[in-house]
mmCIF file of C-alpha atoms in Angstrom:
data_model
loop_
_atom_site.group_PDB
_atom_site.id
_atom_site.type_symbol
_atom_site.label_atom_id
_atom_site.label_comp_id
_atom_site.label_asym_id
_atom_site.label_seq_id
_atom_site.Cartn_x
_atom_site.Cartn_y
_atom_site.Cartn_z
ATOM 1 C CA MET A 1 -10.355 152.462 100.293
ATOM 2 C CA ASN A 2 -7.502 154.435 101.848
ATOM 3 C CA ILE A 3 -4.422 155.224 99.782
ATOM 4 C CA ILE A 4 -0.819 155.936 100.731
ATOM 5 C CA ASP A 5 0.913 157.853 97.931
ATOM 6 C CA THR A 6 4.685 158.034 98.369
ATOM 7 C CA HIS A 7 5.528 160.849 95.968
ATOM 8 C CA CYS A 8 4.175 164.179 94.771
ATOM 9 C CA ASP A 9 5.726 167.554 93.935
ATOM 10 C CA ALA A 10 3.073 169.937 95.240
ATOM 11 C CA LEU A 11 5.649 171.755 97.392
ATOM 12 C CA LEU A 12 7.650 172.731 94.328
ATOM 13 C CA LYS A 13 4.575 174.298 92.740
ATOM 14 C CA LEU A 14 3.650 176.091 95.962
ATOM 15 C CA GLN A 15 7.174 177.424 96.357
ATOM 16 C CA GLY A 16 7.373 178.473 92.728
ATOM 17 C CA ASP A 17 4.146 180.422 93.022
ATOM 18 C CA ALA A 18 5.247 182.170 96.204
ATOM 19 C CA ARG A 19 8.703 182.996 94.856
ATOM 20 C CA ASN A 20 7.967 183.921 91.257
ATOM 21 C CA THR A 21 4.538 185.531 91.467
ATOM 22 C CA HIS A 22 4.638 187.583 94.615
ATOM 23 C CA GLY A 23 8.111 187.397 96.098
ATOM 24 C CA TYR A 24 8.566 184.652 98.642
ATOM 25 C CA PHE A 25 8.070 186.621 101.832
ATOM 26 C CA GLN A 26 4.853 188.330 100.770
ATOM 27 C CA GLN A 27 1.671 186.810 102.109
ATOM 28 C CA GLU A 28 -0.623 186.685 99.095
ATOM 29 C CA ARG A 29 -0.347 183.688 96.792
ATOM 30 C CA GLN A 30 -2.220 182.662 93.680
ATOM 31 C CA LEU A 31 -2.028 178.987 94.600
ATOM 32 C CA ASN A 32 -3.528 177.610 97.755
ATOM 33 C CA TYR A 33 -3.314 174.025 98.836
ATOM 34 C CA LEU A 34 -7.018 173.651 99.517
ATOM 35 C CA ASN A 35 -8.407 173.772 95.995
ATOM 36 C CA SER A 36 -6.091 175.350 93.398
ATOM 37 C CA ASP A 37 -6.760 173.762 90.020
ATOM 38 C CA ALA A 38 -3.044 173.952 89.232
ATOM 39 C CA LEU A 39 -2.352 171.343 91.920
ATOM 40 C CA ASP A 40 -3.025 167.734 90.950
ATOM 41 C CA MET A 41 -2.802 166.839 94.641
ATOM 42 C CA ASN A 42 -4.689 169.646 96.372
ATOM 43 C CA MET A 43 -6.615 168.939 99.558
ATOM 44 C CA GLU A 44 -10.058 168.683 97.988
ATOM 45 C CA ARG A 45 -8.753 166.231 95.394
ATOM 46 C CA ARG A 46 -6.960 164.286 98.135
ATOM 47 C CA ILE A 47 -10.176 163.897 100.071
ATOM 48 C CA LYS A 48 -12.165 162.857 97.004
ATOM 49 C CA GLY A 49 -9.498 160.316 96.082
ATOM 50 C CA ASN A 50 -9.243 158.906 99.644
ATOM 51 C CA VAL A 51 -5.520 159.665 99.849
ATOM 52 C CA LYS A 52 -5.094 158.976 103.552
ATOM 53 C CA VAL A 53 -1.355 159.650 103.589
ATOM 54 C CA GLN A 54 0.594 161.738 101.094
ATOM 55 C CA PHE A 55 4.365 162.075 100.849
ATOM 56 C CA TYR A 56 5.455 165.608 99.829
ATOM 57 C CA ALA A 57 8.889 165.896 98.235
ATOM 58 C CA ILE A 58 11.400 168.688 98.578
ATOM 59 C CA PHE A 59 12.959 168.905 95.126
ATOM 60 C CA ILE A 60 15.669 171.318 94.006
ATOM 61 C CA SER A 61 16.169 171.728 90.273
ATOM 62 C CA PRO A 62 19.774 171.076 89.177
ATOM 63 C CA GLY A 63 19.632 174.445 87.455
ATOM 64 C CA ILE A 64 19.491 176.290 90.784
ATOM 65 C CA PRO A 65 22.935 177.700 91.744
ATOM 66 C CA ASP A 66 24.556 175.687 94.536
ATOM 67 C CA ASN A 67 24.629 178.616 96.935
ATOM 68 C CA GLU A 68 20.843 179.022 96.624
ATOM 69 C CA LYS A 69 19.743 175.398 96.970
ATOM 70 C CA TRP A 70 19.446 175.327 100.761
ATOM 71 C CA GLN A 71 17.223 178.425 100.657
ATOM 72 C CA HIS A 72 14.980 176.772 98.073
ATOM 73 C CA ALA A 73 14.736 173.674 100.252
ATOM 74 C CA LEU A 74 13.708 175.740 103.275
ATOM 75 C CA GLU A 75 11.088 177.563 101.220
ATOM 76 C CA GLN A 76 9.524 174.217 100.313
ATOM 77 C CA VAL A 77 9.627 173.142 103.953
ATOM 78 C CA ASP A 78 7.879 176.406 104.782
ATOM 79 C CA ALA A 79 5.197 175.652 102.169
ATOM 80 C CA PHE A 80 4.719 172.253 103.799
ATOM 81 C CA TYR A 81 4.194 173.830 107.216
ATOM 82 C CA GLU A 82 2.221 176.899 106.130
ATOM 83 C CA GLU A 83 0.082 175.467 103.315
ATOM 84 C CA VAL A 84 -0.230 171.707 103.799
ATOM 85 C CA LEU A 85 -0.156 171.246 107.561
ATOM 86 C CA THR A 86 -2.634 174.076 108.126
ATOM 87 C CA MET A 87 -5.402 172.149 106.356
ATOM 88 C CA GLU A 88 -8.245 170.989 108.580
ATOM 89 C CA ASN A 89 -7.720 167.460 109.954
ATOM 90 C CA MET A 90 -4.170 167.289 108.569
ATOM 91 C CA VAL A 91 -1.655 165.447 110.756
ATOM 92 C CA HIS A 92 2.097 165.798 110.412
ATOM 93 C CA ILE A 93 3.566 162.291 110.327
ATOM 94 C CA THR A 94 6.854 162.583 112.231
ATOM 95 C CA ASN A 95 7.325 158.843 112.646
ATOM 96 C CA LEU A 96 5.979 156.347 110.132
ATOM 97 C CA SER A 97 4.274 154.431 112.937
ATOM 98 C CA ASP A 98 2.028 157.508 113.353
ATOM 99 C CA ILE A 99 0.228 156.404 110.186
ATOM 100 C CA LYS A 100 -1.429 153.562 112.082
ATOM 101 C CA GLN A 101 -2.752 156.036 114.657
ATOM 102 C CA LEU A 102 -4.636 158.270 112.226
ATOM 103 C CA LYS A 103 -8.325 158.643 113.039
ATOM 104 C CA ASP A 104 -10.987 158.152 110.382
ATOM 105 C CA HIS A 105 -11.357 161.878 109.734
ATOM 106 C CA GLU A 106 -7.607 162.619 109.718
ATOM 107 C CA TYR A 107 -5.122 162.785 106.854
ATOM 108 C CA GLY A 108 -1.387 162.291 107.123
ATOM 109 C CA ALA A 109 1.383 164.376 105.569
ATOM 110 C CA VAL A 110 4.957 163.098 105.253
ATOM 111 C CA LEU A 111 7.887 165.346 104.326
ATOM 112 C CA THR A 112 10.530 163.792 102.039
ATOM 113 C CA LEU A 113 13.671 164.834 100.163
ATOM 114 C CA GLU A 114 14.337 164.123 96.482
ATOM 115 C CA GLY A 115 18.064 164.643 95.931
ATOM 116 C CA ALA A 116 21.000 165.434 98.226
ATOM 117 C CA ASP A 117 21.609 168.639 96.246
ATOM 118 C CA ALA A 118 19.614 170.503 98.899
ATOM 119 C CA PHE A 119 22.309 170.022 101.564
ATOM 120 C CA GLY A 120 25.430 169.859 99.406
ATOM 121 C CA ASN A 121 28.209 168.293 101.484
ATOM 122 C CA ASP A 122 26.802 169.397 104.852
ATOM 123 C CA LEU A 123 25.475 166.576 107.042
ATOM 124 C CA MET A 124 24.328 169.124 109.617
ATOM 125 C CA LYS A 125 21.831 170.405 107.057
ATOM 126 C CA LEU A 126 20.646 166.837 106.441
ATOM 127 C CA ARG A 127 20.143 166.307 110.166
ATOM 128 C CA THR A 128 18.271 169.618 110.283
ATOM 129 C CA LEU A 129 15.900 168.285 107.631
ATOM 130 C CA PHE A 130 15.378 165.183 109.767
ATOM 131 C CA ARG A 131 14.479 167.424 112.705
ATOM 132 C CA LEU A 132 12.030 169.295 110.469
ATOM 133 C CA GLY A 133 10.339 165.990 109.695
ATOM 134 C CA VAL A 134 11.965 164.456 106.600
ATOM 135 C CA LEU A 135 11.312 160.694 106.741
ATOM 136 C CA SER A 136 12.570 159.638 103.298
ATOM 137 C CA VAL A 137 15.689 160.622 101.362
ATOM 138 C CA GLY A 138 16.453 160.042 97.705
ATOM 139 C CA LEU A 139 20.169 160.657 97.172
ATOM 140 C CA VAL A 140 19.748 161.957 93.636
ATOM 141 C CA TRP A 141 17.434 163.156 90.951
ATOM 142 C CA ASN A 142 18.536 162.269 87.388
ATOM 143 C CA ASN A 143 21.792 164.201 87.557
ATOM 144 C CA GLY A 144 24.847 163.374 89.634
ATOM 145 C CA ASN A 145 25.763 165.206 92.829
ATOM 146 C CA LEU A 146 28.239 164.896 95.686
ATOM 147 C CA ALA A 147 26.528 161.768 97.047
ATOM 148 C CA ALA A 148 25.790 159.637 94.001
ATOM 149 C CA ASP A 149 24.881 159.498 90.323
ATOM 150 C CA GLY A 150 21.355 159.552 88.952
ATOM 151 C CA VAL A 151 20.070 157.617 85.967
ATOM 152 C CA GLY A 152 20.924 160.501 83.622
ATOM 153 C CA GLU A 153 24.531 160.901 84.733
ATOM 154 C CA VAL A 154 27.141 159.515 82.299
ATOM 155 C CA ARG A 155 29.833 158.684 84.897
ATOM 156 C CA GLY A 156 28.013 155.562 86.093
ATOM 157 C CA THR A 157 29.703 155.367 89.483
ATOM 158 C CA GLY A 158 28.308 154.127 92.781
ATOM 159 C CA LEU A 159 28.003 156.118 95.984
ATOM 160 C CA SER A 160 30.765 158.518 96.895
ATOM 161 C CA GLU A 161 32.409 158.443 100.319
ATOM 162 C CA PHE A 162 30.039 161.246 101.257
ATOM 163 C CA GLY A 163 27.100 159.269 99.875
ATOM 164 C CA PHE A 164 27.879 156.400 102.227
ATOM 165 C CA LYS A 165 27.871 158.909 105.108
ATOM 166 C CA VAL A 166 24.405 160.072 104.008
ATOM 167 C CA VAL A 167 23.187 156.468 104.014
ATOM 168 C CA GLY A 168 24.658 156.060 107.493
ATOM 169 C CA GLU A 169 22.763 159.116 108.754
ATOM 170 C CA CYS A 170 19.526 157.778 107.266
ATOM 171 C CA ASN A 171 20.109 154.388 108.892
ATOM 172 C CA LYS A 172 20.860 155.960 112.260
ATOM 173 C CA ASN A 173 17.649 158.007 112.124
ATOM 174 C CA ASN A 174 15.450 155.199 110.704
ATOM 175 C CA VAL A 175 14.815 157.250 107.559
ATOM 176 C CA LEU A 176 13.752 155.529 104.338
ATOM 177 C CA ILE A 177 16.254 155.583 101.478
ATOM 178 C CA ASP A 178 14.602 156.106 98.097
ATOM 179 C CA VAL A 179 16.292 154.462 95.090
ATOM 180 C CA SER A 180 13.920 155.680 92.389
ATOM 181 C CA HIS A 181 16.397 157.966 90.611
ATOM 182 C CA LEU A 182 19.647 156.123 91.390
ATOM 183 C CA ASN A 183 21.799 154.585 88.694
ATOM 184 C CA VAL A 184 22.523 150.842 88.768
ATOM 185 C CA GLU A 185 25.782 151.074 90.721
ATOM 186 C CA GLY A 186 24.310 153.420 93.311
ATOM 187 C CA PHE A 187 21.306 151.133 93.669
ATOM 188 C CA LYS A 188 23.630 148.225 94.473
ATOM 189 C CA ASP A 189 25.400 150.255 97.157
ATOM 190 C CA VAL A 190 22.143 151.314 98.812
ATOM 191 C CA ILE A 191 20.739 147.773 98.754
ATOM 192 C CA GLU A 192 23.904 146.568 100.470
ATOM 193 C CA HIS A 193 24.256 149.335 103.035
ATOM 194 C CA GLY A 194 20.776 150.844 103.504
ATOM 195 C CA LYS A 195 18.521 149.868 106.400
ATOM 196 C CA TYR A 196 15.085 150.747 105.013
ATOM 197 C CA VAL A 197 14.989 150.905 101.212
ATOM 198 C CA PHE A 198 12.193 151.527 98.718
ATOM 199 C CA ALA A 199 11.438 153.045 95.334
ATOM 200 C CA SER A 200 9.014 155.899 95.886
ATOM 201 C CA HIS A 201 7.941 156.201 92.231
ATOM 202 C CA SER A 202 9.235 153.687 89.681
ATOM 203 C CA ASN A 203 7.910 151.050 87.271
ATOM 204 C CA ALA A 204 9.256 147.871 85.653
ATOM 205 C CA ARG A 205 11.879 148.310 82.965
ATOM 206 C CA SER A 206 11.165 144.931 81.372
ATOM 207 C CA ILE A 207 7.654 146.226 80.587
ATOM 208 C CA HIS A 208 8.830 149.601 79.297
ATOM 209 C CA ASP A 209 12.508 150.299 78.735
ATOM 210 C CA HIS A 210 12.969 153.695 80.349
ATOM 211 C CA PRO A 211 16.031 154.624 82.453
ATOM 212 C CA ARG A 212 13.801 155.654 85.352
ATOM 213 C CA ASN A 213 12.313 152.170 85.636
ATOM 214 C CA LEU A 214 13.789 149.263 87.581
ATOM 215 C CA HIS A 215 15.312 146.138 86.072
ATOM 216 C CA ASP A 216 13.751 142.840 87.151
ATOM 217 C CA SER A 217 16.878 142.058 89.182
ATOM 218 C CA GLN A 218 16.525 145.361 91.036
ATOM 219 C CA ILE A 219 12.868 144.687 91.820
ATOM 220 C CA SER A 220 13.830 141.252 93.128
ATOM 221 C CA GLN A 221 16.567 142.765 95.296
ATOM 222 C CA LEU A 222 14.119 145.266 96.759
ATOM 223 C CA ILE A 223 11.696 142.448 97.541
ATOM 224 C CA ASP A 224 14.454 140.401 99.184
ATOM 225 C CA LYS A 225 15.501 143.488 101.175
ATOM 226 C CA GLY A 226 11.977 143.902 102.541
ATOM 227 C CA GLY A 227 11.419 147.061 100.538
ATOM 228 C CA MET A 228 8.827 147.993 97.972
ATOM 229 C CA VAL A 229 8.193 149.434 94.532
ATOM 230 C CA ASN A 230 5.610 152.199 94.301
ATOM 231 C CA ILE A 231 4.181 152.432 90.799
ATOM 232 C CA VAL A 232 4.342 155.845 89.146
ATOM 233 C CA PHE A 233 1.783 157.505 86.861
ATOM 234 C CA CYS A 234 4.233 159.307 84.545
ATOM 235 C CA PRO A 235 3.251 158.157 81.008
ATOM 236 C CA PRO A 236 6.817 158.031 79.590
ATOM 237 C CA PHE A 237 7.629 155.493 82.326
ATOM 238 C CA ILE A 238 4.573 153.368 81.458
ATOM 239 C CA GLY A 239 4.460 152.949 77.690
ATOM 240 C CA GLU A 240 4.375 154.649 74.307
ATOM 241 C CA GLY A 241 1.910 157.385 73.408
ATOM 242 C CA LYS A 242 -1.334 157.827 75.311
ATOM 243 C CA VAL A 243 -1.363 155.311 78.152
ATOM 244 C CA THR A 244 -4.224 153.820 80.143
ATOM 245 C CA ILE A 245 -4.681 152.303 83.574
ATOM 246 C CA ASP A 246 -4.484 148.886 81.907
ATOM 247 C CA ASP A 247 -1.024 149.826 80.653
ATOM 248 C CA LEU A 248 -0.028 150.768 84.191
ATOM 249 C CA LEU A 249 -1.274 147.425 85.506
ATOM 250 C CA LYS A 250 1.152 145.620 83.219
ATOM 251 C CA HIS A 251 3.871 146.897 85.528
ATOM 252 C CA VAL A 252 1.953 145.600 88.538
ATOM 253 C CA ASP A 253 1.721 142.216 86.802
ATOM 254 C CA LYS A 254 5.494 142.121 86.412
ATOM 255 C CA ILE A 255 6.150 142.978 90.058
ATOM 256 C CA ILE A 256 3.707 140.268 91.134
ATOM 257 C CA GLU A 257 5.388 137.807 88.772
ATOM 258 C CA LEU A 258 8.684 138.550 90.528
ATOM 259 C CA GLY A 259 7.146 137.727 93.905
ATOM 260 C CA GLY A 260 6.214 141.237 94.940
ATOM 261 C CA MET A 261 2.498 141.170 95.696
ATOM 262 C CA GLU A 262 3.289 142.251 99.264
ATOM 263 C CA HIS A 263 5.836 144.818 98.061
ATOM 264 C CA ILE A 264 3.823 147.007 95.673
ATOM 265 C CA GLY A 265 2.548 150.472 96.489
ATOM 266 C CA ILE A 266 1.661 153.737 94.790
ATOM 267 C CA GLY A 267 3.811 156.808 94.143
ATOM 268 C CA SER A 268 1.860 158.946 91.702
ATOM 269 C CA ASP A 269 4.331 161.790 90.978
ATOM 270 C CA PHE A 270 1.346 164.131 90.755
ATOM 271 C CA ASP A 271 2.438 167.756 90.335
ATOM 272 C CA GLY A 272 5.737 166.499 88.970
ATOM 273 C CA ILE A 273 4.266 165.311 85.675
ATOM 274 C CA THR A 274 2.808 167.173 82.704
ATOM 275 C CA GLU A 275 1.312 164.156 80.917
ATOM 276 C CA TYR A 276 -1.290 161.891 82.485
ATOM 277 C CA VAL A 277 -2.655 158.380 82.396
ATOM 278 C CA ASP A 278 -6.108 158.377 80.820
ATOM 279 C CA GLU A 279 -8.752 158.732 83.583
ATOM 280 C CA LEU A 280 -6.011 159.350 86.169
ATOM 281 C CA GLU A 281 -5.354 163.048 85.675
ATOM 282 C CA ASP A 282 -5.342 164.106 89.323
ATOM 283 C CA ALA A 283 -5.820 162.719 92.823
ATOM 284 C CA SER A 284 -9.607 162.964 92.654
ATOM 285 C CA GLN A 285 -9.622 160.144 90.074
ATOM 286 C CA TYR A 286 -7.951 157.531 92.257
ATOM 287 C CA SER A 287 -11.204 155.560 92.345
ATOM 288 C CA ASN A 288 -10.622 154.611 88.690
ATOM 289 C CA LEU A 289 -7.321 152.962 89.601
ATOM 290 C CA ILE A 290 -8.749 151.248 92.676
ATOM 291 C CA GLU A 291 -11.661 149.872 90.680
ATOM 292 C CA ALA A 292 -9.259 148.462 88.072
ATOM 293 C CA LEU A 293 -7.092 146.898 90.799
ATOM 294 C CA GLU A 294 -10.116 145.293 92.434
ATOM 295 C CA GLN A 295 -11.400 143.916 89.144
ATOM 296 C CA LYS A 296 -8.061 142.390 88.199
ATOM 297 C CA TYR A 297 -6.622 141.243 91.532
ATOM 298 C CA GLY A 298 -9.518 141.302 94.019
ATOM 299 C CA LYS A 299 -10.382 143.659 96.866
ATOM 300 C CA GLU A 300 -7.837 142.292 99.350
ATOM 301 C CA ALA A 301 -4.971 142.681 96.904
ATOM 302 C CA ALA A 302 -6.162 146.157 95.927
ATOM 303 C CA GLU A 303 -6.153 147.208 99.585
ATOM 304 C CA SER A 304 -2.641 145.826 99.975
ATOM 305 C CA ILE A 305 -1.375 147.821 97.016
ATOM 306 C CA ALA A 306 -3.276 150.952 98.032
ATOM 307 C CA SER A 307 -1.875 151.165 101.565
ATOM 308 C CA LYS A 308 -1.538 147.973 103.573
ATOM 309 C CA ASN A 309 1.758 146.834 102.081
ATOM 310 C CA PHE A 310 3.434 150.072 103.098
ATOM 311 C CA ILE A 311 2.013 149.860 106.606
ATOM 312 C CA GLN A 312 3.103 146.257 107.072
ATOM 313 C CA LEU A 313 6.611 146.886 105.777
ATOM 314 C CA PHE A 314 7.470 150.252 107.313
ATOM 315 C CA CYS A 315 5.025 151.142 110.097
#
């Protein structure tokens, strides 16, 4: 069963290895995308897990000085082109409709952006990222920036004037707007003004009260908007202590209860997490999740969650 996974942080690991181990512009790297054990979502694990399409995020740590963030973003784009897209049978998805054209032996790669920090207040840089292939933009990570506030920011404001301009650029270019890290007020603004809206990696807050999860009202608004919620494998977003796939499915139950059977997908956050769901430690173990989905909801529903919902909504 094919899977579309809407979030991983493999590019950050690849960039970090190139920058910190060897110096970015040297050729030799310890990590390689094909089979490095340090990558939860390497190519061999992707193939074993039947991950047909993977979204690869550009993420800039808030600790990076502002004048270096654009360079870090470009280094991650370079890792996407030089490491990911050079894999055999890998196809660069430059329009989401391309996903439907993938052949049986081909795998799709989508470039995304997690946080407007990468381009500061420069819309030209954002448009450059679109030209490089970015098809999804999250305005924030947990901190605030010039566009909006994340769930960890104490100000609690909605989008800034600049943030609304970013949303306008995404709308004009048919780019998905990712609400996963937005605070409540920013979420409201994006729901009202965004064209294509989704949560790339979030769970249900009424199941586990974590700031990164979505309130029931937010899930309902996404459903009404024609968007989707992609469940995330980060244990602190799922439950207390060691969590299982059954614990993760409680979040699926809640989304279904709210009317979202056709609006659920998967956004693992592999390579961005350091704790793991039991029997879901890397992409090669996706079969364990699919089996649990089939047993609980049936094969047709499992296929919808795995990939078909995303295709029907956005492709």
